[in-house]
PDB file of C-alpha atoms and ligand atoms in Angstrom:
ATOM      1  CA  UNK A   1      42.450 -27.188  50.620  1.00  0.00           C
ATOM      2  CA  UNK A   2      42.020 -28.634  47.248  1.00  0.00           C
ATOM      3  CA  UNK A   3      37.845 -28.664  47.301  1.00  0.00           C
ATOM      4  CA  UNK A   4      38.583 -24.843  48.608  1.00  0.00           C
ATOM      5  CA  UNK A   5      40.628 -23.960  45.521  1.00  0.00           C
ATOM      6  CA  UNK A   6      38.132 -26.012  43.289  1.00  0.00           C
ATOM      7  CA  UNK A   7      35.038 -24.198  44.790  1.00  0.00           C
ATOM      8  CA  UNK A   8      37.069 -20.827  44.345  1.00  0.00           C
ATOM      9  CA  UNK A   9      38.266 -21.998  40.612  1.00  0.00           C
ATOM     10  CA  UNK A  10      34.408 -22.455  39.868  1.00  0.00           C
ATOM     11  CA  UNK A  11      33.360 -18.874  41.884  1.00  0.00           C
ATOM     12  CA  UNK A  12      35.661 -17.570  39.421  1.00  0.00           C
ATOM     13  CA  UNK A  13      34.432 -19.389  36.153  1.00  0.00           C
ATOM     14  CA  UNK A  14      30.878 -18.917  37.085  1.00  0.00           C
ATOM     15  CA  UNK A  15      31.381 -14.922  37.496  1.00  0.00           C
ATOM     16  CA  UNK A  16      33.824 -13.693  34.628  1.00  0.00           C
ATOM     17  CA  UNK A  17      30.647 -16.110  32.914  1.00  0.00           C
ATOM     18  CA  UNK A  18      28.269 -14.381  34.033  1.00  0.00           C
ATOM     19  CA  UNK A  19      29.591 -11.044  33.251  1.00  0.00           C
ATOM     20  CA  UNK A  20      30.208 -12.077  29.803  1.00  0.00           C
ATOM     21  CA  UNK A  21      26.335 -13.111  29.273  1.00  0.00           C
ATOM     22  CA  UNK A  22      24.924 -10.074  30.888  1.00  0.00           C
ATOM     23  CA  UNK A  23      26.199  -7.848  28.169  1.00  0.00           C
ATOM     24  CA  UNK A  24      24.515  -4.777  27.397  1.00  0.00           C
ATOM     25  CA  UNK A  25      23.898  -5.015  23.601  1.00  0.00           C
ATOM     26  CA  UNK A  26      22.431  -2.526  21.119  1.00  0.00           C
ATOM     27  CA  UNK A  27      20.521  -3.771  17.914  1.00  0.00           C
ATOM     28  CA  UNK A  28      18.971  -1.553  15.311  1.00  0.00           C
ATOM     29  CA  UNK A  29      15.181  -3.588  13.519  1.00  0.00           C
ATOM     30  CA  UNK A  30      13.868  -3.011  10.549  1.00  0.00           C
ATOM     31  CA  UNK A  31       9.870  -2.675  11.647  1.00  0.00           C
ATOM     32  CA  UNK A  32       6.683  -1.961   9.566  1.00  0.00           C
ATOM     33  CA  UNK A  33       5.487   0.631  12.137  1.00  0.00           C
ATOM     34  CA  UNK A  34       3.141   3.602  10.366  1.00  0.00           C
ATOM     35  CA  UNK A  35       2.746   6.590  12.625  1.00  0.00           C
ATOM     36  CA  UNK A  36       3.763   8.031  15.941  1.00  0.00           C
ATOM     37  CA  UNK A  37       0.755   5.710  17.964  1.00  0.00           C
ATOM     38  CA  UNK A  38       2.572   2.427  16.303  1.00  0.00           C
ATOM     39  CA  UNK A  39       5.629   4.042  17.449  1.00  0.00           C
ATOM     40  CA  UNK A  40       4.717   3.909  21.484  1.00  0.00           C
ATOM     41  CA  UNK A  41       2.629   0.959  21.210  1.00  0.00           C
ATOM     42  CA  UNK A  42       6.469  -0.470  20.446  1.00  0.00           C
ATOM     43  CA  UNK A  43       8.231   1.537  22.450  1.00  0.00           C
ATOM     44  CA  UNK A  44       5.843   0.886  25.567  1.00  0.00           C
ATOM     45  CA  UNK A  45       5.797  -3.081  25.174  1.00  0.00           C
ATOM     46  CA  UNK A  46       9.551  -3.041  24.732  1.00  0.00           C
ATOM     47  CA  UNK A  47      10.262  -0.556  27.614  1.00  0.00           C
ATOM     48  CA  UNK A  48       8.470  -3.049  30.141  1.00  0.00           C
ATOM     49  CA  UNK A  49      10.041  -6.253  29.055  1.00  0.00           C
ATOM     50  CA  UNK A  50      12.113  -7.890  31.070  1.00  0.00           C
ATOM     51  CA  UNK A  51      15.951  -6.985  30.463  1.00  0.00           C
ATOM     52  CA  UNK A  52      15.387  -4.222  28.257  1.00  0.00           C
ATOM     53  CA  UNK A  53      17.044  -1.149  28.824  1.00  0.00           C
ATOM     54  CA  UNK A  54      15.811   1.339  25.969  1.00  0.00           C
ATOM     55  CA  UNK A  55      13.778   1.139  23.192  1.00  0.00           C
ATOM     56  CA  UNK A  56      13.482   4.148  20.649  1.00  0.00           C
ATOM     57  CA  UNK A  57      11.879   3.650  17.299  1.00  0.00           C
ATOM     58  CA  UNK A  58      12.177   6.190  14.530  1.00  0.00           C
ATOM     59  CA  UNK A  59       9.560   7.131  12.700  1.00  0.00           C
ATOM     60  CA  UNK A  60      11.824   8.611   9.942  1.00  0.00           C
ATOM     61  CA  UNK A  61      12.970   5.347   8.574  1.00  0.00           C
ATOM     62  CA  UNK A  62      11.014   3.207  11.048  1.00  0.00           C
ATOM     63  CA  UNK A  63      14.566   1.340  12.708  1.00  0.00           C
ATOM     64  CA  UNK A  64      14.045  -0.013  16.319  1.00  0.00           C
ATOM     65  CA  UNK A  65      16.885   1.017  18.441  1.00  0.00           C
ATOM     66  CA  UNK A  66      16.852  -1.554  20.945  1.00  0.00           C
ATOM     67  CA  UNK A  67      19.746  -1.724  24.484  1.00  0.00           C
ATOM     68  CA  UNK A  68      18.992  -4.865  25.792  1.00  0.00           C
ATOM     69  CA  UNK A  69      20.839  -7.488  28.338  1.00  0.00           C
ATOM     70  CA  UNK A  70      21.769 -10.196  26.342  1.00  0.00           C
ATOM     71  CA  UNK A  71      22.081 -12.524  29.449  1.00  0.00           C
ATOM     72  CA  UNK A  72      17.952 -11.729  30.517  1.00  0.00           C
ATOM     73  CA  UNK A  73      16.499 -11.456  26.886  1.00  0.00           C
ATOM     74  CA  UNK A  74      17.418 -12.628  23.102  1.00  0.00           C
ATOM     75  CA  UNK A  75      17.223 -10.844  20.118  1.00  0.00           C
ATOM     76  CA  UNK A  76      14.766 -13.567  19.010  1.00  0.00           C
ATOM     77  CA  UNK A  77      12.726 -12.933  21.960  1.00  0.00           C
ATOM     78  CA  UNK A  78      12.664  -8.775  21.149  1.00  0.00           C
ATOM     79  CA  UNK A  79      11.618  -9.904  17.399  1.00  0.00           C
ATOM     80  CA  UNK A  80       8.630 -12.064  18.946  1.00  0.00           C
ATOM     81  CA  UNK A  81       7.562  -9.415  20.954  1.00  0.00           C
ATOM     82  CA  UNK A  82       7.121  -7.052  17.791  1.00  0.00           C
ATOM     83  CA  UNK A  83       5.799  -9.412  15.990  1.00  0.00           C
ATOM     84  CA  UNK A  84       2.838 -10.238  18.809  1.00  0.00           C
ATOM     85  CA  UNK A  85       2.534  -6.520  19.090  1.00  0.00           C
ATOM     86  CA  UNK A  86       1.163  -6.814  15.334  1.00  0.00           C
ATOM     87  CA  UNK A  87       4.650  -5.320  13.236  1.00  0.00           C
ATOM     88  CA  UNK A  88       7.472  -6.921  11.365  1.00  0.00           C
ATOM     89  CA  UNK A  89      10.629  -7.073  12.915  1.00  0.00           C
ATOM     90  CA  UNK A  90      13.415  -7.694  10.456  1.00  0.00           C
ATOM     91  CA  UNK A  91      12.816 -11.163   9.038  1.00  0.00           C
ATOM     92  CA  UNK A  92      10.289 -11.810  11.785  1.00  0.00           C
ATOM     93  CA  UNK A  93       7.038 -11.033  10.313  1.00  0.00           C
ATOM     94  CA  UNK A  94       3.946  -9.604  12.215  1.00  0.00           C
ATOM     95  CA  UNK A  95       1.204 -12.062  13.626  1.00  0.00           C
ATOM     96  CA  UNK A  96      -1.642 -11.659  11.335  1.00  0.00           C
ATOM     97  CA  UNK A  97      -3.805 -11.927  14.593  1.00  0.00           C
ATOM     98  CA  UNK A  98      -1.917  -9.043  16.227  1.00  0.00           C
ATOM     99  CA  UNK A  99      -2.044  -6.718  12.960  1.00  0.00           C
ATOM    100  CA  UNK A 100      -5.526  -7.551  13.031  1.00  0.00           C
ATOM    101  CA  UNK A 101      -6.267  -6.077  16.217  1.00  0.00           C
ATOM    102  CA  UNK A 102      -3.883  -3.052  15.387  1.00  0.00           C
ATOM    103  CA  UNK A 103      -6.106   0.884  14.112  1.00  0.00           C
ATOM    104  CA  UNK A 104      -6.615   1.130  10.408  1.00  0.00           C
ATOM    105  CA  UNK A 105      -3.948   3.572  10.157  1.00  0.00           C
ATOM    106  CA  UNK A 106      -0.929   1.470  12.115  1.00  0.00           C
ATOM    107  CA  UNK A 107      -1.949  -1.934   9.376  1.00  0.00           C
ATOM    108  CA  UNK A 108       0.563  -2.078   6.434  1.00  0.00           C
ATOM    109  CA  UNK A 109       0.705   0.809   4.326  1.00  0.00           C
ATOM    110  CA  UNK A 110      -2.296   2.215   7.028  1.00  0.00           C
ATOM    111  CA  UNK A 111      -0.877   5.657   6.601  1.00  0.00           C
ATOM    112  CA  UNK A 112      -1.051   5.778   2.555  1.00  0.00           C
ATOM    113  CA  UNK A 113      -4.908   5.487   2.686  1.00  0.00           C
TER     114      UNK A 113
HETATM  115 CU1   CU B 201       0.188   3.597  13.834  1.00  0.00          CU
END
């Protein structure tokens, strides 16, 4: 009876855990994206991540509106991925490499040429 109550005690820990790590959060980043192609080449590598739920970026001020499940992915992670996708993400800054590989017109300040 007691190892039931034990294994039931930890059923119980393990789920109300789980529920609290599998939060849906929303986030707003700060990216360097230029134009509306920048703008799906985020939205499309975010929207196939794993434990994403939305990405939206807007072109208007160029914020990231990001739902995520905080229990699958970390905001760190969502950064990374911007910043291998060739953009800054808040205080993550893009992968030369990637911004390399990005059109003339999606590079830093590609749109004021
Ligand atoms: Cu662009």
């Amino acid at each position: 009876m007691k190892a039931f109550l034990t294994l039931m005690m930890m059923m119980f820990i393990t789920v109300s855990f789980g529920q609290k790590t599998s939060k849906v959060q929303e986030v707003k980043i700060q990216t360097s994206a230029e134009c509306g192609s920048c703008k799906n080449r985020i939205e499309n590598k975010l929207n196939y991540a794993a434990g994403i739920k939305f990405a939206e970026l807007n072109l208007d001020d160029k914020k990231l509106t990001v739902k995520y499940n905080s229990g699958k992915i970390k905001l760190e992670d969502i950064k990374k991925i911007i910043s291998e996708t060739g953009y800054d993400a808040d205080n993550i800054k893009a992968i030369p490499a990637a911004v390399e590989k990005l059109p003339a017109c999606c590079k830093p300040g590609g749109m004021k040429k």
